C-alpha positions as YAML, in Angstrom:
chain: A
units: angstrom
residues:
- id: 1
  name: MET
  ca: [23.24, 50.08, -52.11]
- id: 2
  name: ALA
  ca: [20.00, 51.04, -53.83]
- id: 3
  name: PHE
  ca: [17.92, 48.47, -55.63]
- id: 4
  name: PRO
  ca: [16.48, 48.90, -59.14]
- id: 5
  name: ASP
  ca: [13.27, 50.85, -59.67]
- id: 6
  name: ARG
  ca: [12.43, 49.09, -62.94]
- id: 7
  name: ILE
  ca: [11.70, 45.67, -64.37]
- id: 8
  name: GLU
  ca: [11.88, 45.47, -68.16]
- id: 9
  name: ARG
  ca: [11.30, 42.50, -70.45]
- id: 10
  name: THR
  ca: [11.23, 42.30, -74.25]
- id: 11
  name: LEU
  ca: [9.51, 39.44, -76.07]
- id: 12
  name: HIS
  ca: [9.59, 38.75, -79.80]
- id: 13
  name: LEU
  ca: [6.27, 37.07, -80.54]
- id: 14
  name: PRO
  ca: [5.28, 35.35, -83.79]
- id: 15
  name: HIS
  ca: [1.75, 36.76, -83.53]
- id: 16
  name: PRO
  ca: [0.16, 39.90, -85.00]
- id: 17
  name: PRO
  ca: [-0.24, 42.93, -82.73]
- id: 18
  name: GLU
  ca: [-4.04, 42.54, -82.75]
- id: 19
  name: LYS
  ca: [-3.79, 39.07, -81.20]
- id: 20
  name: VAL
  ca: [-1.29, 40.23, -78.57]
- id: 21
  name: TRP
  ca: [-3.45, 43.30, -77.81]
- id: 22
  name: ALA
  ca: [-6.49, 41.09, -77.22]
- id: 23
  name: ALA
  ca: [-4.50, 38.86, -74.87]
- id: 24
  name: LEU
  ca: [-3.53, 41.93, -72.82]
- id: 25
  name: THR
  ca: [-6.82, 43.83, -72.76]
- id: 26
  name: THR
  ca: [-9.77, 41.41, -72.83]
- id: 27
  name: ALA
  ca: [-11.35, 39.42, -70.02]
- id: 28
  name: ALA
  ca: [-10.91, 36.20, -72.01]
- id: 29
  name: GLY
  ca: [-7.22, 36.88, -72.61]
- id: 30
  name: LEU
  ca: [-6.27, 38.12, -69.14]
- id: 31
  name: GLY
  ca: [-8.36, 35.44, -67.46]
- id: 32
  name: ALA
  ca: [-6.50, 32.75, -69.38]
- id: 33
  name: TRP
  ca: [-2.87, 33.75, -68.80]
- id: 34
  name: PHE
  ca: [-2.72, 36.32, -65.99]
- id: 35
  name: GLY
  ca: [-5.43, 35.10, -63.66]
- id: 36
  name: HIS
  ca: [-8.10, 32.45, -63.60]
- id: 37
  name: SER
  ca: [-10.85, 34.98, -64.29]
- id: 38
  name: ALA
  ca: [-10.99, 38.64, -65.23]
- id: 39
  name: GLU
  ca: [-13.42, 41.53, -65.54]
- id: 40
  name: VAL
  ca: [-12.33, 44.42, -67.77]
- id: 41
  name: ASP
  ca: [-13.69, 47.97, -68.05]
- id: 42
  name: LEU
  ca: [-11.48, 48.94, -71.00]
- id: 43
  name: ARG
  ca: [-11.09, 52.72, -70.72]
- id: 44
  name: VAL
  ca: [-8.67, 55.08, -69.05]
- id: 45
  name: GLY
  ca: [-9.71, 55.09, -65.40]
- id: 46
  name: GLY
  ca: [-11.45, 51.73, -65.83]
- id: 47
  name: LEU
  ca: [-10.71, 48.78, -63.60]
- id: 48
  name: ILE
  ca: [-9.51, 45.28, -64.33]
- id: 49
  name: LYS
  ca: [-10.35, 42.75, -61.64]
- id: 50
  name: LEU
  ca: [-8.33, 39.55, -61.66]
- id: 51
  name: ALA
  ca: [-9.02, 36.50, -59.53]
- id: 52
  name: TRP
  ca: [-7.15, 33.24, -59.00]
- id: 53
  name: ASP
  ca: [-8.43, 29.86, -57.87]
- id: 54
  name: SER
  ca: [-6.27, 30.29, -54.74]
- id: 55
  name: GLY
  ca: [-8.57, 33.11, -53.59]
- id: 56
  name: ASP
  ca: [-6.05, 35.83, -54.42]
- id: 57
  name: ALA
  ca: [-7.32, 38.88, -56.30]
- id: 58
  name: ALA
  ca: [-5.90, 42.04, -57.82]
- id: 59
  name: THR
  ca: [-7.45, 45.26, -59.08]
- id: 60
  name: LEU
  ca: [-5.67, 47.21, -61.80]
- id: 61
  name: THR
  ca: [-6.51, 50.79, -62.79]
- id: 62
  name: ILE
  ca: [-6.05, 51.54, -66.49]
- id: 63
  name: GLU
  ca: [-3.85, 54.63, -66.92]
- id: 64
  name: ARG
  ca: [-2.91, 54.49, -70.61]
- id: 65
  name: LEU
  ca: [-4.83, 53.01, -73.52]
- id: 66
  name: GLU
  ca: [-3.72, 53.63, -77.09]
- id: 67
  name: GLU
  ca: [-4.91, 50.68, -79.16]
- id: 68
  name: PRO
  ca: [-3.02, 48.69, -80.39]
- id: 69
  name: ARG
  ca: [0.30, 50.18, -79.21]
- id: 70
  name: PHE
  ca: [0.25, 51.10, -75.51]
- id: 71
  name: PHE
  ca: [-1.53, 49.67, -72.49]
- id: 72
  name: GLY
  ca: [-0.65, 50.78, -68.97]
- id: 73
  name: TYR
  ca: [-2.05, 50.27, -65.51]
- id: 74
  name: THR
  ca: [-1.25, 50.77, -61.85]
- id: 75
  name: TRP
  ca: [-1.67, 48.08, -59.23]
- id: 76
  name: ARG
  ca: [-1.19, 47.54, -55.52]
- id: 77
  name: ILE
  ca: [2.23, 46.44, -54.37]
- id: 78
  name: GLN
  ca: [2.14, 42.93, -52.94]
- id: 79
  name: GLY
  ca: [2.97, 42.86, -49.24]
- id: 80
  name: LEU
  ca: [1.83, 46.38, -48.42]
- id: 81
  name: PRO
  ca: [-1.17, 46.83, -46.11]
- id: 82
  name: GLU
  ca: [-4.62, 47.10, -47.71]
- id: 83
  name: GLY
  ca: [-5.34, 50.78, -48.35]
- id: 84
  name: ASP
  ca: [-1.69, 51.78, -48.79]
- id: 85
  name: PRO
  ca: [-1.75, 54.28, -51.69]
- id: 86
  name: ARG
  ca: [1.59, 53.22, -53.21]
- id: 87
  name: ARG
  ca: [1.33, 51.49, -56.58]
- id: 88
  name: THR
  ca: [3.61, 50.39, -59.36]
- id: 89
  name: TYR
  ca: [2.99, 51.27, -62.98]
- id: 90
  name: VAL
  ca: [3.08, 48.59, -65.68]
- id: 91
  name: GLU
  ca: [3.20, 49.49, -69.36]
- id: 92
  name: PHE
  ca: [3.04, 47.22, -72.38]
- id: 93
  name: THR
  ca: [4.37, 48.57, -75.68]
- id: 94
  name: LEU
  ca: [3.51, 46.64, -78.85]
- id: 95
  name: ARG
  ca: [5.58, 47.17, -81.99]
- id: 96
  name: PRO
  ca: [4.76, 45.39, -85.24]
- id: 97
  name: SER
  ca: [7.71, 43.44, -86.59]
- id: 98
  name: VAL
  ca: [8.38, 41.36, -89.68]
- id: 99
  name: ALA
  ca: [7.96, 38.20, -87.59]
- id: 100
  name: GLY
  ca: [4.91, 39.40, -85.61]
- id: 101
  name: THR
  ca: [5.10, 41.67, -82.56]
- id: 102
  name: THR
  ca: [7.81, 42.96, -80.29]
- id: 103
  name: LEU
  ca: [6.32, 43.34, -76.82]
- id: 104
  name: ILE
  ca: [8.09, 45.46, -74.21]
- id: 105
  name: VAL
  ca: [6.88, 45.22, -70.62]
- id: 106
  name: VAL
  ca: [8.09, 47.77, -68.08]
- id: 107
  name: GLU
  ca: [7.11, 47.99, -64.41]
- id: 108
  name: THR
  ca: [8.31, 50.97, -62.35]
- id: 109
  name: GLY
  ca: [7.74, 52.42, -58.91]
- id: 110
  name: PHE
  ca: [9.79, 50.19, -56.63]
- id: 111
  name: ALA
  ca: [12.01, 53.05, -55.40]
- id: 112
  name: GLN
  ca: [9.17, 54.23, -53.16]
- id: 113
  name: LEU
  ca: [9.67, 51.13, -51.01]
- id: 114
  name: PRO
  ca: [12.12, 50.61, -48.14]
- id: 115
  name: ASP
  ca: [13.53, 47.31, -49.44]
- id: 116
  name: SER
  ca: [13.83, 45.23, -52.60]
- id: 117
  name: SER
  ca: [11.45, 42.39, -51.75]
- id: 118
  name: ALA
  ca: [8.62, 43.61, -54.02]
- id: 119
  name: HIS
  ca: [11.05, 44.17, -56.88]
- id: 120
  name: ALA
  ca: [12.48, 40.67, -56.49]
- id: 121
  name: GLY
  ca: [9.03, 39.10, -56.22]
- id: 122
  name: ASN
  ca: [7.68, 40.90, -59.26]
- id: 123
  name: THR
  ca: [10.81, 40.10, -61.27]
- id: 124
  name: GLN
  ca: [10.17, 36.42, -60.67]
- id: 125
  name: GLY
  ca: [6.44, 36.91, -61.20]
- id: 126
  name: TRP
  ca: [6.93, 38.48, -64.64]
- id: 127
  name: ARG
  ca: [9.13, 35.55, -65.71]
- id: 128
  name: HIS
  ca: [6.29, 33.19, -64.90]
- id: 129
  name: GLU
  ca: [3.42, 35.33, -66.19]
- id: 130
  name: LEU
  ca: [5.09, 36.18, -69.50]
- id: 131
  name: GLY
  ca: [5.74, 32.48, -70.01]
- id: 132
  name: GLU
  ca: [2.01, 31.98, -69.50]
- id: 133
  name: LEU
  ca: [1.28, 34.75, -72.03]
- id: 134
  name: VAL
  ca: [3.47, 33.03, -74.63]
- id: 135
  name: ALA
  ca: [1.76, 29.69, -73.95]
- id: 136
  name: TYR
  ca: [-1.65, 31.34, -74.29]
- id: 137
  name: LEU
  ca: [-0.75, 33.03, -77.58]
- id: 138
  name: ASP
  ca: [0.69, 29.76, -78.89]
- id: 139
  name: GLY
  ca: [-2.55, 27.93, -78.03]
- id: 140
  name: ARG
  ca: [-1.00, 25.83, -75.27]
- id: 141
  name: LEU
  ca: [-3.26, 27.15, -72.47]
...
């Protein structure tokens, strides 16, 4: 049986799109909820470097940038050897709503792997990280 190629989450946030956009695309925002520090070169082809106090790090390559509606990047798949060219693609779609912003997060690219461990790990990871995003936007981080 094949495993899913996609993780998709939808959040209804009581914050304006501009505030959500800043949380997703600035060093201050990403360093607060997604890592412990961040460097951002905000342009298509630019890199985002995230670091955690644990010593872990991640580098994201910006693939899509249409302020304030679409933000997409590729990143290395956890568990693959350093230098492996396979990546997943993550895209955030922001839609203004009466109550604030509807945020849709989609990660794809898991079908290129031989098993479902990365999909399972990232599914759990997004639950945690999006909870952190909500806490950040609500001023609880």
